[in-house]
XYZ file of C-alpha atoms in Angstrom:
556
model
C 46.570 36.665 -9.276
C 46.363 33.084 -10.051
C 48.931 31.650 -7.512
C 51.221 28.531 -7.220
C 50.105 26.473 -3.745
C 52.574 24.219 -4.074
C 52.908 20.794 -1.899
C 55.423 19.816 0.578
C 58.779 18.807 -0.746
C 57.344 20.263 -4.466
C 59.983 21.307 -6.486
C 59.393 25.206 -6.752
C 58.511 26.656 -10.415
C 60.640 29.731 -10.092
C 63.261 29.662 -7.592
C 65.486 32.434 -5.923
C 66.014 35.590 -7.530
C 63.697 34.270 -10.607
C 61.071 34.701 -8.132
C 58.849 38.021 -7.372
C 59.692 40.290 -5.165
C 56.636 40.243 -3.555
C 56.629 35.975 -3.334
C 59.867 36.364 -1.371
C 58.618 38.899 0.990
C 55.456 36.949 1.478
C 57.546 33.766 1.914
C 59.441 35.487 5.007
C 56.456 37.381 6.942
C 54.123 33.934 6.710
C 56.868 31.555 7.690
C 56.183 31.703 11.464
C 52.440 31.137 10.789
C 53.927 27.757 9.166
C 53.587 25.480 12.807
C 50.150 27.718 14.042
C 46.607 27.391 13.684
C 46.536 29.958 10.640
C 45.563 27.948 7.331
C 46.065 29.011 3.788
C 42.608 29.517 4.021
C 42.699 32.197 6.375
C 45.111 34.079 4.266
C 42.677 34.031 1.163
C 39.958 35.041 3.399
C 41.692 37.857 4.374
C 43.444 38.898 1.025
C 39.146 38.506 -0.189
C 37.694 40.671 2.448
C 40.643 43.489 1.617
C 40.085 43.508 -1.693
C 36.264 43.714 -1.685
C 36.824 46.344 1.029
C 38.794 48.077 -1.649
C 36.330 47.895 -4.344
C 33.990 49.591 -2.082
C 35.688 52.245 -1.747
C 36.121 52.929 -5.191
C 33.137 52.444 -5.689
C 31.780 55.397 -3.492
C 33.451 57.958 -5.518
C 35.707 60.937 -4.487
C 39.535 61.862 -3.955
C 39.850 60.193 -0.226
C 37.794 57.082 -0.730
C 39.942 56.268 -4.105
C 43.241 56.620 -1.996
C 41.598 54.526 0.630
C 40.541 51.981 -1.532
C 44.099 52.093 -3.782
C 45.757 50.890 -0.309
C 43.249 48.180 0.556
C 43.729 47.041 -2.934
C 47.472 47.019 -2.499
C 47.416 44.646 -0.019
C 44.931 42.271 -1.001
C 47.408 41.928 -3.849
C 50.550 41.416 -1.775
C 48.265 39.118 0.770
C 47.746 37.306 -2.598
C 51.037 35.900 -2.216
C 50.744 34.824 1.161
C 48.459 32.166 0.830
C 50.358 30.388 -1.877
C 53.764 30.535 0.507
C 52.373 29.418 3.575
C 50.501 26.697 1.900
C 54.070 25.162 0.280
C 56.053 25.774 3.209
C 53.717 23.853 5.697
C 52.076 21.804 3.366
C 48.858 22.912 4.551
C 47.088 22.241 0.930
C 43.456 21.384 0.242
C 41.351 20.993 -3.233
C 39.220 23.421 -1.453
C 41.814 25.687 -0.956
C 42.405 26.119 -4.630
C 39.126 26.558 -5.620
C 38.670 29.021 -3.211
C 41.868 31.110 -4.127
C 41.134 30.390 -7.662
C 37.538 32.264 -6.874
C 38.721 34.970 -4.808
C 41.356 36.193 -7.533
C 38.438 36.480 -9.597
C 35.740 38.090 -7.335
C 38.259 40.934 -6.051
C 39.520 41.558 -9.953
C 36.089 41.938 -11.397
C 34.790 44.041 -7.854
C 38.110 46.348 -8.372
C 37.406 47.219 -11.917
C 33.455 47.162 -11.874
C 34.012 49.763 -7.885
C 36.274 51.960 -9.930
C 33.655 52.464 -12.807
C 30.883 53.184 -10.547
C 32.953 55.881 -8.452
C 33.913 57.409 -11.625
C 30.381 57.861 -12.765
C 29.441 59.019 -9.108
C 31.878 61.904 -9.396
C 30.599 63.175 -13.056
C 28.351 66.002 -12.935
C 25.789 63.749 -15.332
C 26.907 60.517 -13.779
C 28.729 59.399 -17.564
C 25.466 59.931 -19.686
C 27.765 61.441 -22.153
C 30.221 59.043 -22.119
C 29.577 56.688 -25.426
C 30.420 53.836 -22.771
C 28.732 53.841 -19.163
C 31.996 53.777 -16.824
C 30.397 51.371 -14.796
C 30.679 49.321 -18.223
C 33.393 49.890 -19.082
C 34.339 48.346 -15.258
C 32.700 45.328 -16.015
C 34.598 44.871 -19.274
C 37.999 45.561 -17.898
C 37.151 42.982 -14.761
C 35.797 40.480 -16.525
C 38.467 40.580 -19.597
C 41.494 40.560 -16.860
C 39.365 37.282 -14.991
C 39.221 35.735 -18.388
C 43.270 36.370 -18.953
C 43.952 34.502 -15.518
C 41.255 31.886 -17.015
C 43.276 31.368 -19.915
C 46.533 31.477 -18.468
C 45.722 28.500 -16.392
C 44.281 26.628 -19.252
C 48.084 27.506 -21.168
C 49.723 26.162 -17.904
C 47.770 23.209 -18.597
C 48.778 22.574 -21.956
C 52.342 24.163 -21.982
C 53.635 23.861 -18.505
C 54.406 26.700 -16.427
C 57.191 27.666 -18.642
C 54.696 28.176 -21.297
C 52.482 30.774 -19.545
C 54.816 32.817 -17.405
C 54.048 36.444 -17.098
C 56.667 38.798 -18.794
C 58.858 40.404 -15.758
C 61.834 42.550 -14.910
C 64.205 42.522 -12.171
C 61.674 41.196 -9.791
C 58.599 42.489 -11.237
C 55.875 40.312 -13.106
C 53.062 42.586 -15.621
C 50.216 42.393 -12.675
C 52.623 44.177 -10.389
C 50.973 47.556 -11.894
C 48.281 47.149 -9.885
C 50.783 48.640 -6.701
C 50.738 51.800 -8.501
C 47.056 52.493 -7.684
C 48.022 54.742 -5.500
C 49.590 56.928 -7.281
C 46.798 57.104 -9.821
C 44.405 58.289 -7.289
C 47.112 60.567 -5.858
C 46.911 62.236 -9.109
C 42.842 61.647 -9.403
C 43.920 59.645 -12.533
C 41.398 57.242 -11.999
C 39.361 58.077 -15.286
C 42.220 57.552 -17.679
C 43.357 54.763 -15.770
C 39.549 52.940 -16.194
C 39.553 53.752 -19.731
C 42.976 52.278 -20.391
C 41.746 49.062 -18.906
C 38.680 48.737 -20.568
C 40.644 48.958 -23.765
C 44.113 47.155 -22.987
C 42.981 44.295 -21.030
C 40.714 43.307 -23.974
C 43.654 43.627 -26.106
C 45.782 42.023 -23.847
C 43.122 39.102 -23.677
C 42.894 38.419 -27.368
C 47.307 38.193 -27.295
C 46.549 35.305 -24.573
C 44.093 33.692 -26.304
C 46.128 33.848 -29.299
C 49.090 31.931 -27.531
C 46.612 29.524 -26.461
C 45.216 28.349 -29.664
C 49.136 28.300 -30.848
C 49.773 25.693 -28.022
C 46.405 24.020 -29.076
C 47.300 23.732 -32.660
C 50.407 21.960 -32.101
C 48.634 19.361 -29.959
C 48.301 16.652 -32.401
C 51.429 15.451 -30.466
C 49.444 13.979 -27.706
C 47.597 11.438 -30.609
C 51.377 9.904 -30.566
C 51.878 10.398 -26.906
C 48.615 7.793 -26.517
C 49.577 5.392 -28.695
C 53.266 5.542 -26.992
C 51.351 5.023 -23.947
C 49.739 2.088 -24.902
C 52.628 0.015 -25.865
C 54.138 0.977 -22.380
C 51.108 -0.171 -20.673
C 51.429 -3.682 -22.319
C 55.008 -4.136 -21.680
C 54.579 -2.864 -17.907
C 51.719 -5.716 -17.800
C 54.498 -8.129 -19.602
C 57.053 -6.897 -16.819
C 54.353 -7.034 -14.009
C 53.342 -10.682 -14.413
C 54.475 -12.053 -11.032
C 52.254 -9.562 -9.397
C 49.220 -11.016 -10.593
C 49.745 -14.672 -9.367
C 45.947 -15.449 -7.828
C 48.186 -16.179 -4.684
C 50.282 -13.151 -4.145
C 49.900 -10.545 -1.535
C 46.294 -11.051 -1.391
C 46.899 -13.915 1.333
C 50.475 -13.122 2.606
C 48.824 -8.693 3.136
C 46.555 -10.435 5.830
C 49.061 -12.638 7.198
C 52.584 -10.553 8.048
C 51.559 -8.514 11.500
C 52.906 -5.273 8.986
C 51.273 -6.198 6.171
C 53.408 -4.377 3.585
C 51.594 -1.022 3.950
C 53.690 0.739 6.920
C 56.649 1.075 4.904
C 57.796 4.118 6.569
C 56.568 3.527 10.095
C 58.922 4.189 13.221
C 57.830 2.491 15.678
C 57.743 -0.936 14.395
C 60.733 -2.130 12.446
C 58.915 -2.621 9.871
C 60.087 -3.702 5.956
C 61.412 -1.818 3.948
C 59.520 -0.162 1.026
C 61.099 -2.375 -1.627
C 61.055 -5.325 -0.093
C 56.957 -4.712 2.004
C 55.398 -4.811 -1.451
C 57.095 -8.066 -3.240
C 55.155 -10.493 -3.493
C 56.216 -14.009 -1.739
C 59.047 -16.153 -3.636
C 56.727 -18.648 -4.372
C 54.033 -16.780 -6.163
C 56.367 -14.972 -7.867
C 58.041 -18.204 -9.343
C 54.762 -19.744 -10.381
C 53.442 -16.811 -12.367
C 54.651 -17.376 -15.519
C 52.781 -20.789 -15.368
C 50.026 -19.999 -13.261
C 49.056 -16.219 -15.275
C 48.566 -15.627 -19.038
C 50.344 -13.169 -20.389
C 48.995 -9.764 -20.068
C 50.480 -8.724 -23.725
C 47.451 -10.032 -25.082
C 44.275 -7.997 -25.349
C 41.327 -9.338 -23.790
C 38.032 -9.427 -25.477
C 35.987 -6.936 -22.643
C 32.450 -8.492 -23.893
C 33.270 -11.618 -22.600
C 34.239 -11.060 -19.025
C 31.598 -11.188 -15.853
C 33.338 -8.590 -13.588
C 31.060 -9.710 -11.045
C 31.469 -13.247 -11.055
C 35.322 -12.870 -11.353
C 35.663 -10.262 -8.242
C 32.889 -12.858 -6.461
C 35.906 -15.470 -6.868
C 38.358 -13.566 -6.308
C 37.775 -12.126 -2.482
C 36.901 -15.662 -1.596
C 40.470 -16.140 -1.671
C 40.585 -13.242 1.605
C 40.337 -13.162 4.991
C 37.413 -10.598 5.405
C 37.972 -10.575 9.176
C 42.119 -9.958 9.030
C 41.391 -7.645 6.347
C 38.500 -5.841 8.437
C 40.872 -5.604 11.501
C 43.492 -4.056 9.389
C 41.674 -1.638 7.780
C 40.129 -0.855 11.211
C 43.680 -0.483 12.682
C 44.889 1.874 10.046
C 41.758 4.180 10.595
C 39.759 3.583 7.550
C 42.976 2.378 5.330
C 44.098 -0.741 3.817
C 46.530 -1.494 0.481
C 46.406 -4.783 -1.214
C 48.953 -5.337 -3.762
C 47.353 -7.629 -5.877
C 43.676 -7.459 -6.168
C 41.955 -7.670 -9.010
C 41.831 -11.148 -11.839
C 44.060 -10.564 -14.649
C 41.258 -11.102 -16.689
C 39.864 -7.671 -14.959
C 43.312 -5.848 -15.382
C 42.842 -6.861 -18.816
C 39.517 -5.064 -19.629
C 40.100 -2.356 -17.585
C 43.389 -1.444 -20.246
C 41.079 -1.890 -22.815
C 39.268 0.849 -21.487
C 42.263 3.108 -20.912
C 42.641 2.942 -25.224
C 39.156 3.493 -25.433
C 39.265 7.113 -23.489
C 43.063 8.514 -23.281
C 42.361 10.581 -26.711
C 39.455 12.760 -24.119
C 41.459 12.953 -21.381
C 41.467 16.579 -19.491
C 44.575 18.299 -18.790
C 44.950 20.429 -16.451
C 47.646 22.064 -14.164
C 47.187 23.676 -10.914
C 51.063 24.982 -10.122
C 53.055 23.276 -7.509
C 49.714 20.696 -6.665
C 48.252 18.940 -9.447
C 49.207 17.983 -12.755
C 48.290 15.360 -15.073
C 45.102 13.915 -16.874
C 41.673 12.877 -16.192
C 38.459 10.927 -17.390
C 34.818 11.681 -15.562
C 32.477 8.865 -15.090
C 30.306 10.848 -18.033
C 33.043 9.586 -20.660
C 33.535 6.332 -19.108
C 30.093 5.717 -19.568
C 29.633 6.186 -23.110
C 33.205 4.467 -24.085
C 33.888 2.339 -21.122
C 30.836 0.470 -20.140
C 32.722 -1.955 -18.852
C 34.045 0.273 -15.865
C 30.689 0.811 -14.728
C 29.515 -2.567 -14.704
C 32.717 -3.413 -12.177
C 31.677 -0.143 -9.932
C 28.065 -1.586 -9.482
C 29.241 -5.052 -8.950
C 27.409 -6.505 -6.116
C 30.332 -8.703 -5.285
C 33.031 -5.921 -5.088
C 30.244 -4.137 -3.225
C 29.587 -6.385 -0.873
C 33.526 -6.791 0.209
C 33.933 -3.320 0.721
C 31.065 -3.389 2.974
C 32.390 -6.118 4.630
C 35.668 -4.185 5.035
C 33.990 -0.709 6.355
C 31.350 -2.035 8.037
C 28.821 0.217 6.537
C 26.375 -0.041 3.912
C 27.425 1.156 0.998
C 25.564 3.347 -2.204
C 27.026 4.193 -5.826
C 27.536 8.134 -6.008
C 24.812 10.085 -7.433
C 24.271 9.550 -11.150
C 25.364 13.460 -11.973
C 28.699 12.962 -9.787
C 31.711 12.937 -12.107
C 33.868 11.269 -9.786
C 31.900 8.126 -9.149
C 34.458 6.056 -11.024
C 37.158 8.107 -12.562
C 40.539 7.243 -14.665
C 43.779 9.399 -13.685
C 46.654 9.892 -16.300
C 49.930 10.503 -15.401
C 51.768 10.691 -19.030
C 54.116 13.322 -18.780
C 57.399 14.245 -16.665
C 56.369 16.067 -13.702
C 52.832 14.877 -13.535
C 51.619 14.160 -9.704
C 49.616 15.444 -6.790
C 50.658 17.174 -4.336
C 49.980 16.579 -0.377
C 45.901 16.628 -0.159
C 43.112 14.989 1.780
C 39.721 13.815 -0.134
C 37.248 15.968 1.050
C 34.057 14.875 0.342
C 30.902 17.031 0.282
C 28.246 14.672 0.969
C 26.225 14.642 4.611
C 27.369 11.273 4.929
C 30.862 9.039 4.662
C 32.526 8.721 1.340
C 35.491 5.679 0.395
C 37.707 5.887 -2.588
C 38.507 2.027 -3.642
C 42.310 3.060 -5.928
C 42.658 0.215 -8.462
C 45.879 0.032 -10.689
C 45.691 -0.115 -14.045
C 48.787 0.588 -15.624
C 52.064 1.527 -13.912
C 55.069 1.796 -15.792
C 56.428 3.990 -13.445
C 58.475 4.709 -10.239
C 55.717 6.762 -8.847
C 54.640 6.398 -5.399
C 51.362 6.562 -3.191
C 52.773 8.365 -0.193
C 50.304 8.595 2.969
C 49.851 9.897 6.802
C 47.877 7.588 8.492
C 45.900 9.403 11.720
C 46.528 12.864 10.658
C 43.509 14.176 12.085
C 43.184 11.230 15.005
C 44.933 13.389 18.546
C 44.704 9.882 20.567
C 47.272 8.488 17.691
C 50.590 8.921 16.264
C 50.897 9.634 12.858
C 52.095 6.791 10.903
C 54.012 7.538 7.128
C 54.149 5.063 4.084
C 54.631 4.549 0.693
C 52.706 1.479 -2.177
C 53.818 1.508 -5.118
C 50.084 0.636 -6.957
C 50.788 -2.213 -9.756
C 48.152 -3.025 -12.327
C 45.447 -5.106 -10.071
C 46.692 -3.174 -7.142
C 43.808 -2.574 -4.045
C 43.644 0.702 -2.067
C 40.849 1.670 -0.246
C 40.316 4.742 2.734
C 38.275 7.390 3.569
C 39.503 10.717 1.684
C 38.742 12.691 4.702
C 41.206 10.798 7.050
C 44.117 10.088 4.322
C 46.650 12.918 4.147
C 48.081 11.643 0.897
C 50.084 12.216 -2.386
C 51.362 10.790 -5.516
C 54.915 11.666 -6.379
C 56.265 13.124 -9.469
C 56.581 11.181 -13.305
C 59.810 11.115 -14.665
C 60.316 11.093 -18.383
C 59.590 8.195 -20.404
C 57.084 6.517 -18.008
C 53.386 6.368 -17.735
C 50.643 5.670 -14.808
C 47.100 4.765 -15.203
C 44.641 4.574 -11.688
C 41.117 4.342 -11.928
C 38.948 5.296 -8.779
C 35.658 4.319 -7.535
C 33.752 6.430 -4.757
C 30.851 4.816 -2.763
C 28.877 6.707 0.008
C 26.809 6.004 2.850
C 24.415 9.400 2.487
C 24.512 10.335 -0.829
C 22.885 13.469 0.321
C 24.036 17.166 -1.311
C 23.329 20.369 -0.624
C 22.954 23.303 -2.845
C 25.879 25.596 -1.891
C 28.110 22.146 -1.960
C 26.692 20.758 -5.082
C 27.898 24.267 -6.583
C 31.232 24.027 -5.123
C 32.143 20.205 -6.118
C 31.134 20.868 -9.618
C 33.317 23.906 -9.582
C 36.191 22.234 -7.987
C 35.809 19.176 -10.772
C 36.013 21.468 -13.506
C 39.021 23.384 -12.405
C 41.355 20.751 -10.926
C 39.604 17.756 -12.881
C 37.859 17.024 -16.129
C 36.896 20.771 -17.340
C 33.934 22.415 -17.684
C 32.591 20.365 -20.854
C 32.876 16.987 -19.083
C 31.239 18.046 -16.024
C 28.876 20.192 -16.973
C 27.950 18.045 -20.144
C 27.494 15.262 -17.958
C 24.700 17.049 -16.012
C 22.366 18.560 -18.739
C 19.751 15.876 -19.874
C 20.673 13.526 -16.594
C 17.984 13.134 -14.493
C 18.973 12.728 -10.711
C 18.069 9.745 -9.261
C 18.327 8.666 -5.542
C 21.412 6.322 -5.212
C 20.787 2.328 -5.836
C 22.710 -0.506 -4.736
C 22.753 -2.476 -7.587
C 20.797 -5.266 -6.432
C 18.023 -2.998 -5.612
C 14.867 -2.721 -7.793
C 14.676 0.785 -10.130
């Protein structure tokens, strides 16, 4: 089953007695695995190696392998749930983790149904030569349609909300639950009846899904209005968010307070608090209406020099403070006001230009909101890419990491990315940026719009034993500068409440930009479930010729 992983402190979907029987019981025999070494991942491994076990014992045919494998099989199924629990009771959660349960649900449905058509056909005195449909056909079809219904139910989730796709149940019991009555279908050596019924009724069943899906899809021309909406919240949050763009804000005052406005929630300092870390000094703030035009007005993209403004602007830094804090805060470092209004200006512009092909998607209790890949950006937002290769803002971040820094691969939809968070509940859940390249990879966070009380939460030295973990909170304003390394920050973003809107756009630079087959595979999968969707990423990679990684002042 397609299962919710949900994040710490992520309100629950389905709470109480709404939820399975077989979620609670999972819930109670994983929750002393929640302080040990035993990962979600180990779960899924285990529920995978059951089920497969299962399907091969279907698939050698006869009355004791069947009830053999019907056990196996009911277990993988109730291990299904276990994964999912542990994972939002310890907050153990991973983008890899997902994928991989995501994968598993699918490899032990299609293995069940395609074991159980070959074991039929073993035990048939002509092996189903008379049958008008091979069994082990008729397998395939019932594995693959039942895949395809988990397929679409996620894509419904996506659209709808969890609400919109729930499975039909009673008094604890959801419509997969049938599956715990294989045993007594190969108790009774019911197995032929029981493949034929599937072949034909999870077909049916697929087409009633499917149906409910283009419903939901028809009824989208909603999310037209919900853009425009959008738009006239961004400008009024820019209107609103004025002070924060004074050239003299945080950008000196981040380098000179010991805290620095990013330990918010840190114990062992006195530091500020939250509200007060991330305003701006009184004086900046009381110059900005002077000092600032007004962000209501649209800027003219064409005419701005990304480069040469970002070259201006971090000569108004303290590269070596800002290197020592970032150094300090292993690999982390939050400026509140970054980028030239001038910048902030385009970078909207760009927002209009590509929130009508934003991707959905929902993956329950981690992930929900919008995305654009760097494959749309570059054919409506030109002006996005010619900030990512700017030499300037290049050459800062080196200056700030201390290593030498190359654009992501040309066929990587995540080299510079916009995030949408435009409806109520829309957030991340707990997750670190794992990155699948032999060498480092930084994410630079820039805010675009933020008319929101959404907040970057983060656990600094999570995976650092000679350090105590240090918790905080920035709230990223339009202009707003965040840069780490994925696979140090445990972080989150925290849920959208009705009525508001968010807009972050990310860059990712690498030091190796080196990848392997097996990982190339599983990034592009992982970007297509939890990110843009199978038509931006793999659209983006047919006709694109790889090229090795260029700084941009390097000849082609």
């Amino acid at each position: 089953m397609i299962k919710t992983r949900r994040s710490e402190g992520a309100a629950t979907a389905v709470e109480g007695a709404a939820r399975p029987w077989d979620a609670r019981l999972a819930a109670w025999l994983v929750r002393p695995l929640i302080d040990s070494r035993v990962t979600p991942n180990h779960v899924t491994t285990l529920r995978l190696l059951l089920g497969l076990l299962g399907a091969a014992c279907f698939a050698h045919g006869g009355f004791g392998w069947c009830n053999a494998g019907a056990i196996l099989i009911v277990l993988s199924n109730f291990i299904d749930h276990g994964d999912g629990e542990l994972a939002r009771m310890s907050g153990k959660t991973s983008r890899i983790g997902h994928v991989y349960d995501l994968a598993s649900d699918a490899v032990v449905t299609v293995g069940l149904f395609a074991g159980l058509g070959l074991g039929v056909a073993v035990t048939l005195p002509d092996r189903g030569a008379s049958w008008w449909v091979a069994p082990p056909a008729l397998g395939v079809i019932a594995g693959l349609a039942v895949a395809l219904i988990f397929y679409v139910r996620l894509l419904l989730e996506n659209r709808a909300g969890k609400a919109g796709s729930r499975q039909a149940s009673f008094a604890g019991f959801e419509t997969e639950d049938v599956l715990y009555l294989l045993p007594l279908i190969t108790v009774f050596d019911a197995t032929r009846g029981f493949l034929v019924a599937a072949a034909v009724g999870a077909p049916l069943f697929l087409i009633l899904v499917l149906r409910d899906y283009w419903r939901v899809r028809e009824a989208a021309p909603a999310a037209a209005s919900d853009a425009s909406t959008g738009m006239a919240r961004a400008e009024r949050s820019m209107a609103n968010d004025d002070e924060h763009i004074a050239l003299a804000g945080v950008g000196a005052a981040a380098f000179s307070n010991p805290e620095g406005g990013v330990d918010a929630g840190r114990a062992d300092t006195g530091g500020h608090a939250l509200g007060a870390s991330m305003a701006p000094p009184m004086a900046a703030a009381e110059a900005a209406p002077s000092a600032v035009p007004s962000m209501r007005a649209s800027a003219e993209v064409g005419t701005v020099d990304p480069d040469r403004a970002v070259a201006a602007r971090v000569a108004d830094f303290d590269a070596a403070a800002a290197k020592a804090r970032f150094d300090e805060q292993g690999a982390f470092l939050f400026i509140e006001d970054f980028l030239p209004p001038e910048v902030t200006r385009g970078l909207i512009d760009c927002v209009r230009a590509v929130q009508s092909q934003a991707n959905r998607n929902y993956l329950p209790g981690h992930k929900q909101g919008g995305s654009v890949s760097r494959h749309v950006i570059d054919e409506a937002a030109p002006f996005i890419a010619e900030l990512y290769r700017s030499p300037a803002l290049i050459g800062w971040l080196e200056r700030l990491t201390g290593d030498r820094l190359l654009p992501s691969p040309d066929d990587d939809p995540h080299a510079y990315a916009l995030y949408f968070y435009t409806r109520a509940g829309d957030h991340i859940g707990w997750h670190y940026d794992t990155s699948y390249y032999d060498g480092k990879r930084y994410t630079l966070l820039l805010g675009v719009i933020d008319d929101s009380s959404c907040l970057l939460e983060y656990r600094l030295h999570t995976r650092d034993e000679q350090r105590a973990n240090v918790s905080g909170a920035a709230r990223l304003r339009p202009g707003g500068f965040i840069l780490f390394d994925g696979d140090k920050l445990h972080h989150r973003v925290t849920r959208l409440k009705e009525g508001e809107e968010r807009v972050s756009l990310t860059f990712e630079y690498v030091t190796d930009p080196t990848l392997r087959g097996s990982r190339r595979v599983l990034s592009n999968l992982k970007d297509a479930v939890a990110y843009f969707g199978f038509r931006q990423v793999f659209r983006g990679m047919i006709g694109r010729r790889r090229e090795p990684a260029r700084r941009p002042d390097e000849p082609r």
